Short mmCIF file of C-alpha atoms and ligand atoms in Angstrom, two decimals:
data_model
loop_
_atom_site.label_atom_id
_atom_site.label_comp_id
_atom_site.label_asym_id
_atom_site.label_seq_id
_atom_site.Cartn_x
_atom_site.Cartn_y
_atom_site.Cartn_z
CA MET A 1 72.08 4.35 -98.96
CA LYS A 2 70.00 7.35 -100.07
CA LEU A 3 66.25 7.41 -100.62
CA LEU A 4 64.46 10.29 -102.33
CA HIS A 5 60.75 10.56 -101.51
CA LEU A 6 58.52 12.66 -103.79
CA ASP A 7 54.83 13.49 -103.56
CA SER A 8 52.70 15.17 -106.20
CA SER A 9 49.08 14.98 -105.05
CA VAL A 10 47.33 18.31 -104.48
CA LEU A 11 44.99 16.75 -101.91
CA GLY A 12 47.29 17.09 -98.90
CA PRO A 13 46.18 14.98 -95.92
CA HIS A 14 43.28 13.49 -97.95
CA SER A 15 45.62 12.06 -100.54
CA VAL A 16 45.80 8.31 -101.05
CA SER A 17 49.09 8.35 -102.97
CA ARG A 18 50.72 10.36 -100.16
CA GLN A 19 49.54 7.81 -97.60
CA VAL A 20 50.89 4.91 -99.64
CA SER A 21 54.19 6.58 -100.56
CA ALA A 22 54.75 7.33 -96.85
CA ALA A 23 54.08 3.68 -95.99
CA ILE A 24 56.59 2.56 -98.62
CA VAL A 25 59.26 4.85 -97.18
CA GLU A 26 58.46 3.67 -93.65
CA ARG A 27 58.81 0.03 -94.71
CA LEU A 28 62.21 0.71 -96.29
CA ARG A 29 63.33 2.81 -93.34
CA GLN A 30 62.56 -0.04 -90.96
CA SER A 31 64.31 -2.64 -93.08
CA THR A 32 67.40 -0.53 -93.78
CA PRO A 33 69.15 0.94 -90.74
CA GLY A 34 70.85 4.21 -91.57
CA LEU A 35 68.77 4.87 -94.68
CA ASP A 36 69.26 8.53 -95.59
CA VAL A 37 65.81 9.88 -96.57
CA SER A 38 65.15 13.23 -98.23
CA TYR A 39 61.70 14.54 -99.09
CA ARG A 40 60.43 16.83 -101.82
CA ASP A 41 56.83 17.95 -102.07
CA LEU A 42 56.32 18.90 -105.70
CA THR A 43 53.10 20.77 -104.93
CA GLN A 44 54.50 22.84 -102.05
CA THR A 45 57.58 23.89 -104.01
CA PRO A 46 56.55 23.43 -107.66
CA LEU A 47 59.10 23.56 -110.43
CA ALA A 48 58.38 25.93 -113.30
CA HIS A 49 57.53 24.63 -116.75
CA LEU A 50 60.41 24.56 -119.18
CA THR A 51 60.67 27.48 -121.57
CA GLY A 52 62.83 28.30 -124.57
CA SER A 53 65.09 30.26 -122.22
CA HIS A 54 65.68 27.12 -120.12
CA LEU A 55 66.66 25.17 -123.22
CA ALA A 56 68.91 27.97 -124.45
CA ALA A 57 70.62 28.11 -121.04
CA ALA A 58 71.15 24.33 -121.20
CA GLN A 59 72.92 24.90 -124.55
CA GLY A 60 75.25 27.40 -122.88
CA ALA A 61 73.48 30.72 -123.57
CA ALA A 62 73.72 33.37 -120.84
CA ALA A 63 70.49 33.22 -118.86
CA ASP A 64 68.51 36.26 -117.78
CA THR A 65 68.98 36.92 -114.05
CA SER A 66 65.25 36.27 -113.53
CA LEU A 67 65.91 32.66 -114.48
CA HIS A 68 68.93 32.05 -112.25
CA GLU A 69 66.99 30.87 -109.22
CA ASP A 70 64.88 28.51 -111.27
CA LEU A 71 67.88 27.06 -113.11
CA ALA A 72 69.56 26.43 -109.76
CA ALA A 73 66.39 24.67 -108.53
CA GLY A 74 66.44 22.49 -111.65
CA ARG A 75 70.11 21.60 -111.11
CA ALA A 76 69.39 20.75 -107.46
CA VAL A 77 66.55 18.45 -108.48
CA LEU A 78 68.76 16.65 -110.96
CA GLU A 79 71.64 16.29 -108.49
CA GLU A 80 69.23 14.99 -105.84
CA PHE A 81 67.91 12.39 -108.27
CA LEU A 82 71.39 11.34 -109.40
CA ALA A 83 72.54 10.95 -105.80
CA ALA A 84 69.60 8.74 -104.79
CA ASP A 85 69.75 4.93 -104.78
CA ILE A 86 65.99 4.59 -104.29
CA ILE A 87 63.22 6.94 -105.46
CA VAL A 88 59.71 6.62 -104.02
CA ILE A 89 57.04 8.62 -105.85
CA GLY A 90 53.44 9.35 -104.92
CA ALA A 91 51.66 9.63 -108.27
CA PRO A 92 47.91 10.24 -108.42
CA MET A 93 46.02 10.04 -111.69
CA TYR A 94 44.74 13.41 -112.85
CA ASN A 95 42.99 13.40 -116.19
CA PHE A 96 44.43 10.01 -117.13
CA THR A 97 48.05 10.85 -116.41
CA ILE A 98 50.44 12.26 -113.81
CA PRO A 99 49.95 15.70 -112.20
CA SER A 100 51.68 18.48 -114.09
CA GLN A 101 53.88 19.11 -111.03
CA LEU A 102 55.37 15.61 -111.46
CA LYS A 103 55.78 16.19 -115.19
CA ALA A 104 57.73 19.38 -114.42
CA TRP A 105 60.07 17.27 -112.24
CA ILE A 106 60.49 14.69 -115.02
CA ASP A 107 61.35 17.52 -117.40
CA ARG A 108 64.26 18.42 -115.10
CA ILE A 109 65.65 14.89 -114.71
CA LEU A 110 65.52 13.67 -118.30
CA VAL A 111 68.69 15.43 -119.32
CA ALA A 112 70.90 14.28 -122.20
CA GLY A 113 74.39 13.43 -121.00
CA LYS A 114 73.17 12.98 -117.40
CA THR A 115 70.38 10.40 -117.39
CA PHE A 116 70.44 9.27 -121.04
CA LYS A 117 72.51 9.68 -124.16
CA TYR A 118 72.04 9.08 -127.85
CA SER A 119 74.44 6.74 -129.59
CA ALA A 120 74.55 4.92 -132.93
CA GLN A 121 72.27 2.29 -131.32
CA GLY A 122 69.69 4.88 -130.29
CA ALA A 123 68.90 6.17 -126.82
CA GLU A 124 70.79 4.68 -123.90
CA GLY A 125 69.73 5.12 -120.26
CA LEU A 126 72.40 6.15 -117.77
CA ALA A 127 70.44 5.83 -114.51
CA GLY A 128 69.98 2.07 -114.45
CA ALA A 129 71.38 1.35 -110.99
CA LYS A 130 68.44 2.97 -109.17
CA ARG A 131 65.33 1.41 -107.66
CA VAL A 132 62.09 3.27 -108.35
CA ILE A 133 58.87 2.53 -106.46
CA VAL A 134 55.68 4.37 -107.43
CA ALA A 135 52.54 4.66 -105.31
CA ILE A 136 49.67 5.14 -107.76
CA SER A 137 46.12 6.14 -106.88
CA ARG A 138 43.34 6.23 -109.44
CA GLY A 139 39.65 7.01 -109.24
CA GLY A 140 38.72 4.16 -111.57
CA PHE A 141 40.12 0.86 -112.83
CA TYR A 142 42.72 0.63 -115.56
CA GLY A 143 44.07 -2.91 -115.17
CA ALA A 144 44.79 -5.19 -118.11
CA GLY A 145 41.52 -6.33 -119.70
CA THR A 146 39.41 -3.48 -118.31
CA PRO A 147 37.59 -1.21 -120.80
CA ALA A 148 39.58 1.82 -119.55
CA ALA A 149 43.00 0.12 -119.77
CA VAL A 150 43.77 2.04 -122.95
CA GLY A 151 43.12 5.30 -121.05
CA ASP A 152 45.94 4.77 -118.56
CA HIS A 153 48.72 7.21 -119.36
CA LEU A 154 50.09 7.17 -115.85
CA GLU A 155 51.61 3.74 -115.17
CA THR A 156 52.42 3.14 -118.86
CA TYR A 157 53.97 6.61 -119.10
CA LEU A 158 56.12 6.24 -115.98
CA ARG A 159 57.27 2.77 -117.06
CA TRP A 160 58.41 4.25 -120.34
CA VAL A 161 60.07 7.31 -118.79
CA PHE A 162 62.08 5.29 -116.28
CA GLY A 163 62.87 2.60 -118.85
CA PHE A 164 64.20 5.33 -121.15
CA ILE A 165 66.75 6.41 -118.57
CA GLY A 166 67.74 2.80 -117.86
CA ILE A 167 65.48 1.84 -114.96
CA LYS A 168 63.86 -1.18 -116.54
CA ASN A 169 61.89 -2.54 -113.60
CA PRO A 170 60.15 0.25 -111.72
CA GLU A 171 57.85 -1.15 -109.03
CA PHE A 172 54.22 -0.03 -108.76
CA ILE A 173 51.79 -0.26 -105.89
CA SER A 174 48.29 0.78 -106.95
CA ALA A 175 45.16 1.85 -105.10
CA ASP A 176 42.46 1.77 -107.77
CA GLY A 177 38.77 2.60 -107.75
CA ILE A 178 39.21 5.33 -105.13
CA GLN A 179 36.16 7.25 -106.43
CA VAL A 180 33.92 4.19 -106.71
CA GLY A 181 32.69 4.52 -103.12
CA PRO A 182 33.91 4.64 -99.51
CA GLU A 183 33.97 0.89 -99.06
CA HIS A 184 35.99 0.36 -102.17
CA ARG A 185 38.32 3.19 -101.26
CA GLU A 186 38.98 1.58 -97.87
CA LYS A 187 39.67 -1.79 -99.46
CA ALA A 188 41.98 -0.32 -102.11
CA VAL A 189 43.97 1.69 -99.57
CA ALA A 190 44.27 -1.33 -97.25
CA GLY A 191 45.50 -3.45 -100.16
CA ALA A 192 48.09 -0.89 -101.17
CA LEU A 193 49.33 -0.44 -97.59
CA LYS A 194 49.64 -4.22 -97.27
CA ALA A 195 51.68 -4.35 -100.47
CA ALA A 196 53.88 -1.55 -99.15
CA SER A 197 54.54 -3.43 -95.93
CA ALA A 198 55.54 -6.53 -97.92
CA LEU A 199 58.08 -4.76 -100.16
CA ASN A 200 61.54 -6.22 -100.47
CA ALA A 201 64.05 -4.55 -98.22
CA ALA A 202 66.24 -1.83 -99.69
C1 FMN B 1 41.82 16.93 -110.91
C2 FMN B 1 41.55 15.46 -110.78
C3 FMN B 1 41.52 14.68 -111.91
C4 FMN B 1 41.24 13.31 -111.83
N1 FMN B 1 41.26 12.56 -112.95
C5 FMN B 1 41.05 11.23 -112.87
C6 FMN B 1 41.10 10.41 -114.03
O1 FMN B 1 41.35 10.85 -115.13
N2 FMN B 1 40.88 9.08 -113.88
C7 FMN B 1 40.62 8.52 -112.66
O2 FMN B 1 40.46 7.31 -112.58
N3 FMN B 1 40.58 9.26 -111.55
C8 FMN B 1 40.80 10.61 -111.61
N4 FMN B 1 40.77 11.36 -110.49
C9 FMN B 1 40.60 10.70 -109.19
C10 FMN B 1 41.94 10.47 -108.54
O3 FMN B 1 42.82 9.73 -109.36
C11 FMN B 1 41.79 9.76 -107.22
O4 FMN B 1 40.96 10.53 -106.37
C12 FMN B 1 43.12 9.52 -106.53
O5 FMN B 1 42.91 9.03 -105.26
C13 FMN B 1 43.93 10.80 -106.46
O6 FMN B 1 45.14 10.53 -105.76
P1 FMN B 1 45.42 11.32 -104.41
O7 FMN B 1 44.31 10.89 -103.47
O8 FMN B 1 46.76 10.90 -103.98
O9 FMN B 1 45.36 12.80 -104.74
C14 FMN B 1 41.02 12.73 -110.56
C15 FMN B 1 41.05 13.54 -109.42
C16 FMN B 1 41.32 14.87 -109.52
C17 FMN B 1 41.39 15.71 -108.26
#
């Protein structure tokens, strides 16, 4: 069984989402002997934003040599995603949504004919057999019923993205209120780590 672990926080060792995503992977590693784990740090090796040249190349146009390396990186990212049974993602909230590095990854895995297709019934996801677990960290509170709930474009966005490609039940572990104060941060991190340690086995 293959697990793909992604991180996208720019805060390195100070990152909450990195701490929680690592705990999730550790929990699954312990409960699944032989789990094959690969890791991609989307901030250390960022993917370029899509351009018109990328889209033309995807339609079969000859790509400029300057784009070859980047197109190969995009193909590798897609193959890595397709090969994974489980994807664990560290996803901090930056300006109410995911970091642009994670968006650049999503832009490479939502590919017609690979992870979704259009049919007479509309869009159909092709990646449904995967398990996705997301470690979210947010400075404030965005839970149902809170005044800022409408401002969350992180969890709602990722639910939609993964649902679109057929993964209807992505799992989320959240550490919220990280910027409220040190005590709250400690409590939120402890709660998220506890939830990670209680995850169902792979
Ligand atoms: C550039 C930047 C933008 C942020 N924007 C938000 C935001 O819109 N809403 C929020 O609740 N917290 C925001 N925060 C706080 C982070 O979500 C919080 O610190 C979280 O722990 C970041 O995850 P990380 O520790 O894994 O990097 C922001 C932090 C940074 C660095």
